Structure formats: C-alpha cells, structure tokens
Amino acid sequence: MKFDVIIIGGGLAGLTCGIALQQQGKHCAIVNNGQAAMDFSSGSLDLLSQLPDGSAVENFADFYPHFAEQVPHHPYTLLGKDQVLAKAEHFEQLAQSLNLDLLGSHKENHLRVTPLGGLRRTWLSANSVPTLPLSQAEFPHKRIVVLGIEGYHDFQPQLLADNLKQNPQFAHCDVSIGYLHIPQLDQLRNNAREFRSVNISQVLEHKLAFGELVREIQQAAGNASAVFLPACFGMSDNHFFNSLKQATGLNLFELPTLPPSLLGMRQRKALRDHFEKLGGVMLNGDKALRADIEDHQVKALYTQLHQDDALYAEHFVLASGHYFSSGIVAEFERVLEPIFDLDIIGNGDFDNGNRLSWTRDRFSAPQPYQSAGVKINEKCQVQKCGEILANLYAIGSVIGGYNNLELGCSSGVAVVTALTVAEQILAGGK
C-alpha cells in the first residue's frame, strides 16, 4: 500500500498532523496501535505551565526569552516563538471548527480545578470543566456541592471539597458533598473492575431513565448554585452532559476521574472521526516494527499486520509517544527509539550511555530520564547516527530534550510540532 504520508501513532499529535494534511489534499494513513495518552488525560491542553526554575507562566510570549535560555533543546526553542504562537493559534481555530468545545487562548493561561481540588495553569480546557481567569479573585458561585456516585472510588468528593477550600479563589465558598445512588448502576457495583467511568457512562446513556437522573441530581444539589460531578456522563461527546445541564436547570460542571478519562476520549474520537471523514485511513490494531532506510530516507515501513507487504510513502511522521505508549523504551544499558533506532537526546545531565545519570536521589524531583527522546532539528526532522533522515519527522512527546511533566507543555508540543510538520510536508519537505 502506498500513501502520501504515513503517521505512526494515533494520539493528539498524529491526528492533528493527519487532519492538517488531509485538509490540503494529502492521502494519509495512521498506524494506530491502540489507546493513546489522550484516553487517560484530563481533557485540558497545556502550552507551557511553568519554567524549569519553577516560575509560573502567565502567557507564553512574555516568558519565552527566559524559557528558551533555560531549555535550549526544547522543540519550542528550536522552532522559535513566532512559529509556536502561530501554530497554537492555528490549533485553536481547528478545535473551534471541529466543535471540540474548548475554552482558553494562547495569549494567557487560565486556572482549572483538578480532581483533587487544586488549581492548575493550563492553555485550553473543556468548557464543562470549572475554570477561572488568572486575574479573577473569586469563583463566581458561592454555594458549591460536589456530587460523587455511591460506590464509585475513582472520584473522591470529600478530598476534593477539603482541598478546594484551601485555594484563595474558593475561600468564600460554602462547599458541601453528596452522593448519587442511581440504582441502575447496582450491577456494576458488584464488580469493582467494571465500575469505571466508561462503564458508568454506557449504562447512563443507554439504559437509565433520563428523568430519574435529572430528579436525583436536583434533589442532591439542594440550594447549591454550582454542582461538580465526575466526568461519567457522555462517552462519545458532551451531548448527554449538556442535556443534563439543561434539564436540571443547574450550573453543572464535570471533573476528570482516575483514568480512563472520558474528557480525553471524547476529544480523540472527534479528531479521529474528522480525520476519517476527510478520507484518512486508520490502520487500527497495528504496530510499526521496522523500516527500510536508504540514502538517508525511509523507503518502506513494516508493521505487525504488514510484515511481508510493506507500506510506502513519500513522507513518514513518528508520533509514537513516550514511555507510556512505548514510543521510547528504556533498556538496561540505554534509552532507545525502537522502530528506527534514532539518535536520543535528553536535558541537563542526562547521558544515554550512563545509567546512573538517568535518575536523581530525590524521588519527587524531575527525573532526567523523563527528558529522553529523539533528536530533531528546526524542521522536526530526526537524526540517525548523526545524519538527518530527510523524509522522517518526529512530533509530540517522542521528541527529547525537555521534561513535559515538569514544564506542563505536552499537549502544546504535540499540536505545535504536528502543524509544523504538516506545513513542511505541504511545502515539499524543503
């Protein structure tokens, strides 16, 4: 099979790149091994939350000079401020056109409420999540009730409520808790392994009398002006949740639960559906294994389902993720990229040949191994044995040189590099 572009990885980076290319007439295939990190995410997208020195980032543009100085190998530093901001704005427009229901702007971060009752700076959030502008001193609702689901342990109302009141923006609030019983979930309660957000959502959408749920939420909410719920209401999209909000007449908000996360799953489904609607091909349940490389170019890709019948393309994009999805693998002697065996780079004292440099003594400190990934240039082209592979690009968290957990930039890197590579390929790869 031959395509214009083959993308390895069906997460945020791979789907964003594929959509941008399909919109401009390129024929793309995505090799999708299974669940992506999006399925376990909060549903919020970070552009840059803090600097390595711990400084909290209010807006990307103002903090960029300090950032670039502290993280010289970060993809943002290689691409430059103007390119990052342009691609962040491009993604905002794309998200709006796909009705992803995200709020926020690259011009300024905002605060979102976390499942543990903290406040985290972020770039874009689902519009169903409780958020505040950085400049807002108080949450607009004074009486809040946090409603859990009886027997559901992936969401802890009491812990959330206790922590929430520690934040100055919620100090004026009266925060109480309650539980929804929902008898139709009794069968799930008998098996803890099945009592997860996905299973609950399926039952609520397809088996429960809608009116009963509405009345139970209204009764549990009492006189509260805002109701926080676990994100268990609507797996495919937020239509069911919006219907609940309208029917109850309450200010309902939803918060991500322990993984899997319906908020992230909704976003990936919307992106995947649009990619396929544009004519893109999803090679689901397949895994890239190896490639033929000649004259510093990838000629063919072999996968688990196509070990004898190679996949051919003019351009290849590596969007295979980090350790979570085995895009990067740590062996005893070295960290490696398993498909192409590309050059690896880290940040700070990380030395791929010295295992003792991979970790720090303090467990909670940012660990050097977390910054390991493939090395790219300013066009997101990768290197193998010090040589650029002209038609192979890397996007998203497979790229090394920075710690996305420490900086809060994983989603931003994914979409910025994805749209940058799409732009490079559409320009002829020059």
C-alpha positions as a LaTeX table, in Angstrom:
\begin{tabular}{lrrr}
\hline
Residue & $x$ (\AA) & $y$ (\AA) & $z$ (\AA) \\
\hline
Met1 & 0.00 & 0.00 & 0.00 \\
Lys2 & 1.21 & 3.48 & $-0.85$ \\
Phe3 & 0.25 & 6.80 & 0.70 \\
Asp4 & 1.49 & 10.36 & 0.55 \\
Val5 & 2.20 & 10.34 & 4.30 \\
Ile6 & 2.28 & 7.57 & 6.89 \\
Ile7 & 1.92 & 8.65 & 10.51 \\
Ile8 & 2.95 & 6.29 & 13.30 \\
Gly9 & 0.71 & 6.99 & 16.28 \\
Gly10 & $-2.96$ & 7.92 & 16.61 \\
Gly11 & $-2.87$ & 10.32 & 19.55 \\
Leu12 & $-3.21$ & 14.10 & 19.67 \\
Ala13 & $-0.07$ & 14.76 & 17.62 \\
Gly14 & $-0.71$ & 12.13 & 14.96 \\
Leu15 & $-4.38$ & 13.01 & 14.44 \\
Thr16 & $-3.71$ & 16.76 & 14.35 \\
Cys17 & $-0.99$ & 16.30 & 11.74 \\
Gly18 & $-3.17$ & 13.92 & 9.72 \\
Ile19 & $-6.13$ & 16.31 & 9.70 \\
Ala20 & $-3.99$ & 19.26 & 8.61 \\
Leu21 & $-2.54$ & 17.20 & 5.74 \\
Gln22 & $-5.86$ & 15.69 & 4.65 \\
Gln23 & $-7.42$ & 19.15 & 4.57 \\
Gln24 & $-4.86$ & 20.09 & 1.93 \\
Gly25 & $-5.38$ & 17.00 & $-0.22$ \\
Lys26 & $-2.68$ & 14.65 & 1.04 \\
His27 & $-3.58$ & 10.97 & 1.37 \\
Cys28 & $-2.55$ & 9.85 & 4.85 \\
Ala29 & $-2.59$ & 6.66 & 6.87 \\
Ile30 & $-2.21$ & 6.45 & 10.63 \\
Val31 & $-0.73$ & 3.29 & 12.16 \\
Asn32 & $-2.66$ & 3.11 & 15.42 \\
Asn33 & $-1.52$ & 0.54 & 17.98 \\
Gly34 & $-4.32$ & 1.10 & 20.48 \\
Gln35 & $-5.25$ & 3.55 & 23.21 \\
Ala36 & $-3.41$ & 6.86 & 23.25 \\
Ala37 & $-2.35$ & 9.04 & 26.16 \\
Met38 & $-5.38$ & 11.24 & 25.35 \\
Asp39 & $-7.64$ & 8.48 & 26.68 \\
Phe40 & $-6.04$ & 8.93 & 30.10 \\
Ser41 & $-5.67$ & 12.72 & 30.10 \\
Ser42 & $-7.57$ & 15.42 & 31.94 \\
Gly43 & $-9.04$ & 16.82 & 28.73 \\
Ser44 & $-7.12$ & 20.09 & 29.25 \\
Leu45 & $-4.27$ & 21.05 & 26.94 \\
Asp46 & $-1.12$ & 22.72 & 28.27 \\
Leu47 & 1.03 & 25.05 & 26.17 \\
Leu48 & 3.51 & 25.94 & 28.93 \\
Ser49 & 2.66 & 25.99 & 32.63 \\
Gln50 & 5.99 & 26.76 & 34.29 \\
Leu51 & 9.70 & 27.28 & 33.68 \\
Pro52 & 12.39 & 24.88 & 34.90 \\
Asp53 & 13.24 & 27.34 & 37.68 \\
Gly54 & 9.68 & 26.98 & 38.98 \\
Ser55 & 8.34 & 30.32 & 37.72 \\
Ala56 & 4.63 & 30.08 & 36.88 \\
Val57 & 3.84 & 31.09 & 33.30 \\
Glu58 & 1.03 & 33.58 & 32.73 \\
Asn59 & 1.43 & 33.95 & 28.99 \\
Phe60 & 3.80 & 32.24 & 26.61 \\
Ala61 & 5.05 & 35.27 & 24.68 \\
Asp62 & 6.35 & 37.21 & 27.69 \\
Phe63 & 8.03 & 34.21 & 29.29 \\
Tyr64 & 9.58 & 32.81 & 26.10 \\
Pro65 & 13.03 & 34.51 & 26.36 \\
His66 & 13.62 & 33.08 & 29.85 \\
Phe67 & 12.26 & 29.72 & 28.74 \\
Ala68 & 14.49 & 29.44 & 25.67 \\
Glu69 & 17.55 & 30.25 & 27.75 \\
Gln70 & 16.76 & 27.55 & 30.30 \\
Val71 & 15.70 & 24.78 & 27.86 \\
Pro72 & 17.86 & 25.16 & 24.71 \\
His73 & 16.90 & 21.76 & 23.24 \\
His74 & 13.14 & 22.12 & 23.71 \\
Pro75 & 11.11 & 21.93 & 20.46 \\
Tyr76 & 9.73 & 25.42 & 21.18 \\
Thr77 & 13.26 & 26.79 & 21.33 \\
Leu78 & 14.20 & 25.10 & 18.05 \\
Leu79 & 11.06 & 26.36 & 16.28 \\
Gly80 & 11.08 & 29.87 & 17.71 \\
Lys81 & 8.45 & 31.97 & 19.49 \\
Asp82 & 6.62 & 33.18 & 16.40 \\
Gln83 & 6.20 & 29.68 & 14.98 \\
Val84 & 4.94 & 28.30 & 18.29 \\
Leu85 & 2.36 & 31.07 & 18.72 \\
Ala86 & 1.20 & 30.80 & 15.11 \\
Lys87 & 0.67 & 27.06 & 15.37 \\
Ala88 & $-1.04$ & 27.37 & 18.78 \\
Glu89 & $-3.48$ & 29.84 & 17.25 \\
His90 & $-3.94$ & 27.52 & 14.25 \\
Phe91 & $-4.92$ & 24.70 & 16.58 \\
Glu92 & $-7.39$ & 26.92 & 18.44 \\
Gln93 & $-9.09$ & 27.62 & 15.10 \\
Leu94 & $-9.04$ & 23.93 & 14.19 \\
Ala95 & $-10.56$ & 22.97 & 17.57 \\
Gln96 & $-13.32$ & 25.53 & 17.07 \\
Ser97 & $-14.10$ & 24.23 & 13.58 \\
Leu98 & $-14.36$ & 20.68 & 14.95 \\
Asn99 & $-16.62$ & 21.74 & 17.85 \\
Leu100 & $-14.24$ & 20.39 & 20.48 \\
Asp101 & $-15.85$ & 22.82 & 22.95 \\
Leu102 & $-12.56$ & 24.11 & 24.34 \\
Leu103 & $-12.08$ & 27.47 & 26.03 \\
Gly104 & $-8.86$ & 29.41 & 26.51 \\
Ser105 & $-6.27$ & 31.29 & 24.49 \\
His106 & $-2.55$ & 31.13 & 23.77 \\
Lys107 & $-2.43$ & 34.76 & 24.87 \\
Glu108 & $-2.90$ & 33.85 & 28.54 \\
Asn109 & $-3.14$ & 30.72 & 30.64 \\
His110 & $-6.13$ & 30.15 & 32.91 \\
Leu111 & $-6.75$ & 28.07 & 36.03 \\
Arg112 & $-8.70$ & 24.81 & 36.01 \\
Val113 & $-9.91$ & 22.87 & 39.01 \\
Thr114 & $-8.20$ & 19.48 & 39.32 \\
Pro115 & $-9.89$ & 16.28 & 40.56 \\
Leu116 & $-8.06$ & 16.68 & 43.89 \\
Gly117 & $-9.28$ & 20.24 & 44.40 \\
Gly118 & $-6.14$ & 22.05 & 43.32 \\
Leu119 & $-5.80$ & 24.79 & 40.70 \\
Arg120 & $-3.58$ & 24.20 & 37.69 \\
Arg121 & $-2.49$ & 26.64 & 34.99 \\
Thr122 & $-3.36$ & 25.49 & 31.51 \\
Trp123 & $-3.96$ & 26.65 & 27.94 \\
Leu124 & $-7.24$ & 25.07 & 26.80 \\
Ser125 & $-9.92$ & 23.29 & 28.82 \\
Ala126 & $-13.23$ & 21.63 & 28.06 \\
Asn127 & $-15.97$ & 24.21 & 28.57 \\
Ser128 & $-17.70$ & 21.84 & 31.01 \\
Val129 & $-14.77$ & 22.00 & 33.48 \\
Pro130 & $-14.71$ & 24.66 & 36.26 \\
Thr131 & $-12.13$ & 27.31 & 35.32 \\
Leu132 & $-11.07$ & 30.82 & 36.30 \\
Pro133 & $-9.08$ & 33.55 & 34.55 \\
Leu134 & $-5.77$ & 34.26 & 36.26 \\
Ser135 & $-7.00$ & 37.75 & 37.09 \\
Gln136 & $-10.24$ & 36.58 & 38.75 \\
Ala137 & $-10.03$ & 36.74 & 42.53 \\
Glu138 & $-13.08$ & 34.62 & 43.33 \\
Phe139 & $-15.05$ & 31.76 & 41.81 \\
Pro140 & $-18.42$ & 33.22 & 40.78 \\
His141 & $-20.55$ & 30.64 & 42.61 \\
Lys142 & $-20.61$ & 30.81 & 46.41 \\
Arg143 & $-22.55$ & 27.60 & 47.21 \\
Ile144 & $-20.98$ & 24.50 & 45.66 \\
Val145 & $-21.94$ & 20.86 & 46.07 \\
Val146 & $-19.59$ & 18.10 & 44.95 \\
Leu147 & $-21.60$ & 15.02 & 44.00 \\
Gly148 & $-19.99$ & 11.61 & 43.78 \\
Ile149 & $-21.59$ & 8.34 & 42.75 \\
Glu150 & $-22.24$ & 5.87 & 45.54 \\
Gly151 & $-19.65$ & 3.08 & 45.47 \\
Tyr152 & $-17.53$ & 4.79 & 42.79 \\
His153 & $-13.98$ & 5.22 & 44.11 \\
Asp154 & $-12.29$ & 6.93 & 41.13 \\
Phe155 & $-13.68$ & 10.28 & 42.29 \\
Gln156 & $-13.43$ & 11.45 & 45.92 \\
Pro157 & $-15.84$ & 14.32 & 46.76 \\
Gln158 & $-14.66$ & 14.85 & 50.35 \\
Leu159 & $-11.00$ & 15.12 & 49.38 \\
Leu160 & $-11.84$ & 17.49 & 46.54 \\
Ala161 & $-14.02$ & 19.69 & 48.74 \\
Asp162 & $-11.46$ & 19.91 & 51.56 \\
Asn163 & $-8.65$ & 20.86 & 49.21 \\
Leu164 & $-10.76$ & 23.23 & 47.14 \\
Lys165 & $-11.43$ & 25.50 & 50.13 \\
Gln166 & $-7.68$ & 25.91 & 50.67 \\
Asn167 & $-7.44$ & 27.96 & 47.47 \\
Pro168 & $-7.97$ & 31.73 & 47.94 \\
Gln169 & $-10.36$ & 31.79 & 44.96 \\
Phe170 & $-12.69$ & 29.39 & 46.81 \\
Ala171 & $-12.17$ & 30.56 & 50.40 \\
His172 & $-15.51$ & 32.41 & 50.32 \\
Cys173 & $-17.39$ & 29.33 & 49.11 \\
Asp174 & $-19.64$ & 27.02 & 51.07 \\
Val175 & $-18.60$ & 23.61 & 49.72 \\
Ser176 & $-20.62$ & 20.53 & 50.63 \\
Ile177 & $-20.68$ & 16.98 & 49.31 \\
Gly178 & $-23.30$ & 14.41 & 48.40 \\
Tyr179 & $-23.73$ & 11.14 & 46.55 \\
Leu180 & $-25.95$ & 9.95 & 43.74 \\
His181 & $-27.21$ & 6.41 & 44.26 \\
Ile182 & $-28.54$ & 5.61 & 40.75 \\
Pro183 & $-29.99$ & 2.11 & 41.26 \\
Gln184 & $-29.37$ & 1.16 & 37.63 \\
Leu185 & $-25.65$ & 1.01 & 38.44 \\
Asp186 & $-26.08$ & $-1.70$ & 41.10 \\
Gln187 & $-24.90$ & $-4.42$ & 38.74 \\
Leu188 & $-21.63$ & $-2.55$ & 38.15 \\
Arg189 & $-21.13$ & $-2.05$ & 41.88 \\
Asn190 & $-20.88$ & $-5.82$ & 42.32 \\
Asn191 & $-17.67$ & $-5.85$ & 40.28 \\
Ala192 & $-15.18$ & $-3.10$ & 41.12 \\
Arg193 & $-13.23$ & $-3.71$ & 37.90 \\
Glu194 & $-16.29$ & $-2.79$ & 35.87 \\
Phe195 & $-17.30$ & 0.21 & 37.98 \\
Arg196 & $-15.30$ & 2.70 & 35.92 \\
Ser197 & $-16.20$ & 5.92 & 34.13 \\
Val198 & $-16.57$ & 4.23 & 30.73 \\
Asn199 & $-18.93$ & 1.54 & 32.03 \\
Ile200 & $-20.97$ & 4.04 & 34.03 \\
Ser201 & $-21.35$ & 6.29 & 31.01 \\
Gln202 & $-22.56$ & 3.43 & 28.84 \\
Val203 & $-25.24$ & 2.48 & 31.37 \\
Leu204 & $-26.38$ & 6.05 & 31.94 \\
Glu205 & $-26.67$ & 6.87 & 28.26 \\
His206 & $-28.35$ & 3.71 & 27.05 \\
Lys207 & $-30.22$ & 2.13 & 29.97 \\
Leu208 & $-31.20$ & 4.76 & 32.53 \\
Ala209 & $-34.45$ & 6.69 & 32.53 \\
Phe210 & $-33.20$ & 10.22 & 31.91 \\
Gly211 & $-35.87$ & 11.86 & 34.05 \\
Glu212 & $-34.88$ & 9.83 & 37.12 \\
Leu213 & $-31.28$ & 11.00 & 36.88 \\
Val214 & $-32.36$ & 14.62 & 36.47 \\
Arg215 & $-34.54$ & 14.46 & 39.59 \\
Glu216 & $-31.81$ & 12.77 & 41.64 \\
Ile217 & $-29.25$ & 15.45 & 40.73 \\
Gln218 & $-31.73$ & 18.23 & 41.52 \\
Gln219 & $-32.55$ & 16.71 & 44.91 \\
Ala220 & $-28.89$ & 16.14 & 45.81 \\
Ala221 & $-27.90$ & 19.65 & 44.70 \\
Gly222 & $-30.28$ & 21.33 & 47.16 \\
Asn223 & $-29.77$ & 25.11 & 47.08 \\
Ala224 & $-26.27$ & 24.98 & 45.58 \\
Ser225 & $-25.55$ & 27.42 & 42.75 \\
Ala226 & $-22.85$ & 25.15 & 41.23 \\
Val227 & $-22.63$ & 21.36 & 41.06 \\
Phe228 & $-19.36$ & 19.48 & 40.47 \\
Leu229 & $-19.77$ & 15.96 & 39.04 \\
Pro230 & $-17.35$ & 13.24 & 37.94 \\
Ala231 & $-16.98$ & 13.03 & 34.17 \\
Cys232 & $-19.15$ & 9.95 & 33.74 \\
Phe233 & $-21.96$ & 11.45 & 31.67 \\
Gly234 & $-21.37$ & 11.04 & 27.93 \\
Met235 & $-18.60$ & 8.93 & 26.44 \\
Ser236 & $-18.71$ & 9.85 & 22.75 \\
Asp237 & $-19.31$ & 13.58 & 23.18 \\
Asn238 & $-20.73$ & 16.06 & 25.69 \\
His239 & $-24.28$ & 16.00 & 24.29 \\
Phe240 & $-25.59$ & 13.89 & 27.18 \\
Phe241 & $-23.94$ & 16.14 & 29.78 \\
Asn242 & $-25.33$ & 19.28 & 28.12 \\
Ser243 & $-28.77$ & 17.70 & 28.09 \\
Leu244 & $-28.46$ & 17.07 & 31.83 \\
Lys245 & $-27.40$ & 20.64 & 32.41 \\
Gln246 & $-30.37$ & 22.00 & 30.50 \\
Ala247 & $-32.90$ & 19.61 & 32.08 \\
Thr248 & $-31.76$ & 20.21 & 35.67 \\
Gly249 & $-31.52$ & 23.98 & 35.22 \\
Leu250 & $-28.32$ & 23.89 & 37.31 \\
Asn251 & $-24.78$ & 25.11 & 36.75 \\
Leu252 & $-23.26$ & 21.67 & 36.25 \\
Phe253 & $-19.50$ & 21.19 & 35.90 \\
Glu254 & $-17.61$ & 17.96 & 35.35 \\
Leu255 & $-14.16$ & 16.94 & 36.53 \\
Pro256 & $-11.92$ & 14.18 & 35.17 \\
Thr257 & $-11.74$ & 10.98 & 37.19 \\
Leu258 & $-8.98$ & 8.45 & 37.57 \\
Pro259 & $-8.15$ & 7.06 & 34.10 \\
Pro260 & $-9.60$ & 6.29 & 31.68 \\
Ser261 & $-10.80$ & 9.85 & 31.13 \\
Leu262 & $-14.00$ & 10.49 & 29.19 \\
Leu263 & $-12.92$ & 14.08 & 28.55 \\
Gly264 & $-9.82$ & 12.94 & 26.68 \\
Met265 & $-11.63$ & 10.10 & 24.94 \\
Arg266 & $-14.25$ & 12.49 & 23.58 \\
Gln267 & $-11.56$ & 14.69 & 22.08 \\
Arg268 & $-9.72$ & 11.80 & 20.44 \\
Lys269 & $-12.94$ & 10.42 & 18.97 \\
Ala270 & $-13.81$ & 13.82 & 17.48 \\
Leu271 & $-10.35$ & 14.13 & 15.93 \\
Arg272 & $-10.35$ & 10.55 & 14.64 \\
Asp273 & $-13.82$ & 10.87 & 13.14 \\
His274 & $-12.83$ & 14.06 & 11.34 \\
Phe275 & $-9.62$ & 12.53 & 10.02 \\
Glu276 & $-11.57$ & 9.62 & 8.55 \\
Lys277 & $-14.29$ & 11.93 & 7.21 \\
Leu278 & $-11.56$ & 13.74 & 5.26 \\
Gly279 & $-10.51$ & 10.42 & 3.70 \\
Gly280 & $-7.69$ & 9.47 & 6.04 \\
Val281 & $-7.05$ & 5.77 & 6.69 \\
Met282 & $-6.78$ & 4.42 & 10.24 \\
Leu283 & $-4.77$ & 1.20 & 10.43 \\
Asn284 & $-6.14$ & 0.23 & 13.84 \\
Gly285 & $-4.67$ & $-2.54$ & 15.97 \\
Asp286 & $-1.40$ & $-2.43$ & 14.06 \\
Lys287 & 2.13 & $-1.72$ & 15.28 \\
Ala288 & 5.12 & $-0.35$ & 13.38 \\
Leu289 & 8.09 & $-2.73$ & 13.67 \\
Arg290 & 10.91 & $-1.67$ & 11.37 \\
Ala291 & 11.76 & 0.25 & 8.23 \\
Asp292 & 13.95 & 0.17 & 5.13 \\
Ile293 & 16.29 & 3.18 & 5.06 \\
Glu294 & 18.40 & 4.10 & 2.02 \\
Asp295 & 20.32 & 7.28 & 1.20 \\
His296 & 19.16 & 8.93 & 4.44 \\
Gln297 & 15.50 & 8.40 & 3.58 \\
Val298 & 12.84 & 5.99 & 4.78 \\
Lys299 & 11.72 & 3.86 & 1.84 \\
Ala300 & 9.25 & 1.44 & 3.41 \\
Leu301 & 7.62 & 0.64 & 6.74 \\
Tyr302 & 6.80 & $-2.84$ & 8.02 \\
Thr303 & 4.13 & $-3.38$ & 10.66 \\
Gln304 & 2.82 & $-6.29$ & 12.68 \\
Leu305 & $-0.02$ & $-6.82$ & 10.21 \\
His306 & 2.10 & $-6.00$ & 7.15 \\
Gln307 & 5.39 & $-7.77$ & 7.80 \\
Asp308 & 5.72 & $-9.01$ & 4.22 \\
Asp309 & 3.67 & $-6.37$ & 2.38 \\
Ala310 & 5.42 & $-3.07$ & 3.17 \\
Leu311 & 3.76 & 0.33 & 3.47 \\
Tyr312 & 5.21 & 3.03 & 1.20 \\
Ala313 & 5.01 & 6.82 & 1.38 \\
Glu314 & 6.84 & 9.96 & 0.38 \\
His315 & 6.95 & 11.17 & 3.98 \\
Phe316 & 6.82 & 9.43 & 7.36 \\
Val317 & 5.88 & 11.02 & 10.68 \\
Leu318 & 6.81 & 9.48 & 14.04 \\
Ala319 & 4.10 & 10.30 & 16.60 \\
Ser320 & 4.53 & 7.18 & 18.71 \\
Gly321 & 4.54 & 8.89 & 22.12 \\
His322 & 6.86 & 8.46 & 25.09 \\
Tyr323 & 7.37 & 5.63 & 27.59 \\
Phe324 & 3.62 & 5.26 & 28.17 \\
Ser325 & 2.98 & 4.01 & 24.64 \\
Ser326 & 6.47 & 2.51 & 24.06 \\
Gly327 & 7.47 & 5.22 & 21.61 \\
Ile328 & 10.57 & 5.44 & 23.78 \\
Val329 & 11.87 & 2.34 & 25.56 \\
Ala330 & 14.36 & 2.10 & 28.43 \\
Glu331 & 16.62 & $-0.94$ & 28.36 \\
Phe332 & 19.25 & $-1.61$ & 31.00 \\
Glu333 & 22.11 & $-0.02$ & 29.06 \\
Arg334 & 20.37 & 2.69 & 27.04 \\
Val335 & 17.15 & 4.50 & 26.18 \\
Leu336 & 16.10 & 3.88 & 22.59 \\
Glu337 & 13.50 & 4.57 & 19.94 \\
Pro338 & 12.52 & 1.02 & 18.90 \\
Ile339 & 11.35 & 1.39 & 15.27 \\
Phe340 & 14.15 & 3.34 & 13.58 \\
Asp341 & 16.77 & 3.38 & 16.38 \\
Leu342 & 17.08 & 7.15 & 16.12 \\
Asp343 & 19.53 & 9.38 & 17.97 \\
Ile344 & 18.43 & 10.13 & 21.54 \\
Ile345 & 18.79 & 13.42 & 23.38 \\
Gly346 & 17.94 & 14.44 & 26.94 \\
Asn347 & 18.17 & 17.56 & 29.04 \\
Gly348 & 20.67 & 18.66 & 31.65 \\
Asp349 & 22.93 & 15.90 & 32.97 \\
Phe350 & 21.22 & 13.06 & 31.10 \\
Asp351 & 23.77 & 10.79 & 29.41 \\
Asn352 & 22.27 & 7.91 & 27.47 \\
Gly353 & 25.41 & 5.84 & 27.95 \\
Asn354 & 25.50 & 6.30 & 31.72 \\
Arg355 & 22.55 & 4.74 & 33.52 \\
Leu356 & 23.49 & 6.45 & 36.78 \\
Ser357 & 22.72 & 9.83 & 35.17 \\
Trp358 & 19.10 & 8.85 & 34.40 \\
Thr359 & 17.73 & 9.46 & 37.88 \\
Arg360 & 18.12 & 11.76 & 40.87 \\
Asp361 & 18.18 & 10.70 & 44.51 \\
Arg362 & 15.02 & 12.56 & 45.44 \\
Phe363 & 12.03 & 10.57 & 44.17 \\
Ser364 & 9.74 & 13.60 & 43.71 \\
Ala365 & 12.33 & 15.62 & 41.75 \\
Pro366 & 12.12 & 15.88 & 37.94 \\
Gln367 & 13.98 & 12.82 & 36.69 \\
Pro368 & 16.48 & 13.15 & 33.81 \\
Tyr369 & 15.22 & 10.01 & 32.06 \\
Gln370 & 11.87 & 11.77 & 31.57 \\
Ser371 & 13.58 & 14.20 & 29.17 \\
Ala372 & 14.91 & 11.45 & 26.88 \\
Gly373 & 13.57 & 11.27 & 23.34 \\
Val374 & 14.56 & 11.56 & 19.70 \\
Lys375 & 16.67 & 14.43 & 18.49 \\
Ile376 & 15.16 & 16.82 & 15.94 \\
Asn377 & 16.20 & 19.93 & 14.01 \\
Glu378 & 14.21 & 23.11 & 13.44 \\
Lys379 & 12.10 & 21.30 & 10.80 \\
Cys380 & 11.33 & 18.42 & 13.18 \\
Gln381 & 13.42 & 16.06 & 11.04 \\
Val382 & 15.13 & 13.31 & 13.02 \\
Gln383 & 18.69 & 12.00 & 13.11 \\
Lys384 & 20.17 & 8.52 & 12.91 \\
Cys385 & 23.89 & 8.09 & 13.59 \\
Gly386 & 24.29 & 11.85 & 13.33 \\
Glu387 & 22.69 & 12.08 & 9.87 \\
Ile388 & 19.36 & 13.73 & 9.09 \\
Leu389 & 16.67 & 11.47 & 7.63 \\
Ala390 & 15.12 & 13.84 & 5.12 \\
Asn391 & 11.62 & 12.39 & 4.93 \\
Leu392 & 11.14 & 11.26 & 8.54 \\
Tyr393 & 9.78 & 13.72 & 11.10 \\
Ala394 & 9.04 & 13.43 & 14.81 \\
Ile395 & 6.14 & 15.12 & 16.58 \\
Gly396 & 4.77 & 15.12 & 20.11 \\
Ser397 & 6.21 & 13.51 & 23.21 \\
Val398 & 8.57 & 11.15 & 21.35 \\
Ile399 & 10.81 & 14.23 & 20.96 \\
Gly400 & 13.52 & 14.62 & 23.61 \\
Gly401 & 15.40 & 17.47 & 25.25 \\
Tyr402 & 12.79 & 18.52 & 27.79 \\
Asn403 & 10.62 & 17.18 & 30.61 \\
Asn404 & 6.96 & 17.74 & 29.71 \\
Leu405 & 5.76 & 16.70 & 33.17 \\
Glu406 & 7.89 & 19.34 & 34.82 \\
Leu407 & 7.05 & 22.12 & 32.36 \\
Gly408 & 3.40 & 21.35 & 31.59 \\
Cys409 & 3.73 & 21.50 & 27.82 \\
Ser410 & 2.91 & 18.05 & 26.47 \\
Ser411 & $-0.23$ & 18.94 & 24.52 \\
Gly412 & 1.28 & 22.15 & 23.21 \\
Val413 & 4.34 & 20.35 & 21.88 \\
Ala414 & 2.06 & 17.77 & 20.27 \\
Val415 & $-0.06$ & 20.21 & 18.27 \\
Val416 & 2.69 & 22.76 & 17.52 \\
Thr417 & 5.09 & 20.17 & 16.11 \\
Ala418 & 2.25 & 18.36 & 14.31 \\
Leu419 & 1.15 & 21.50 & 12.48 \\
Thr420 & 4.77 & 22.47 & 11.81 \\
Val421 & 5.48 & 19.12 & 10.16 \\
Ala422 & 2.26 & 19.33 & 8.14 \\
Glu423 & 3.42 & 22.72 & 6.90 \\
Gln424 & 6.86 & 21.31 & 6.00 \\
Ile425 & 5.38 & 18.39 & 4.07 \\
Leu426 & 2.91 & 20.61 & 2.21 \\
Ala427 & 5.80 & 22.86 & 1.23 \\
Gly428 & 7.54 & 19.88 & $-0.33$ \\
Gly429 & 9.71 & 18.98 & 2.65 \\
Lys430 & 12.16 & 21.75 & 1.86 \\
\hline
\end{tabular}
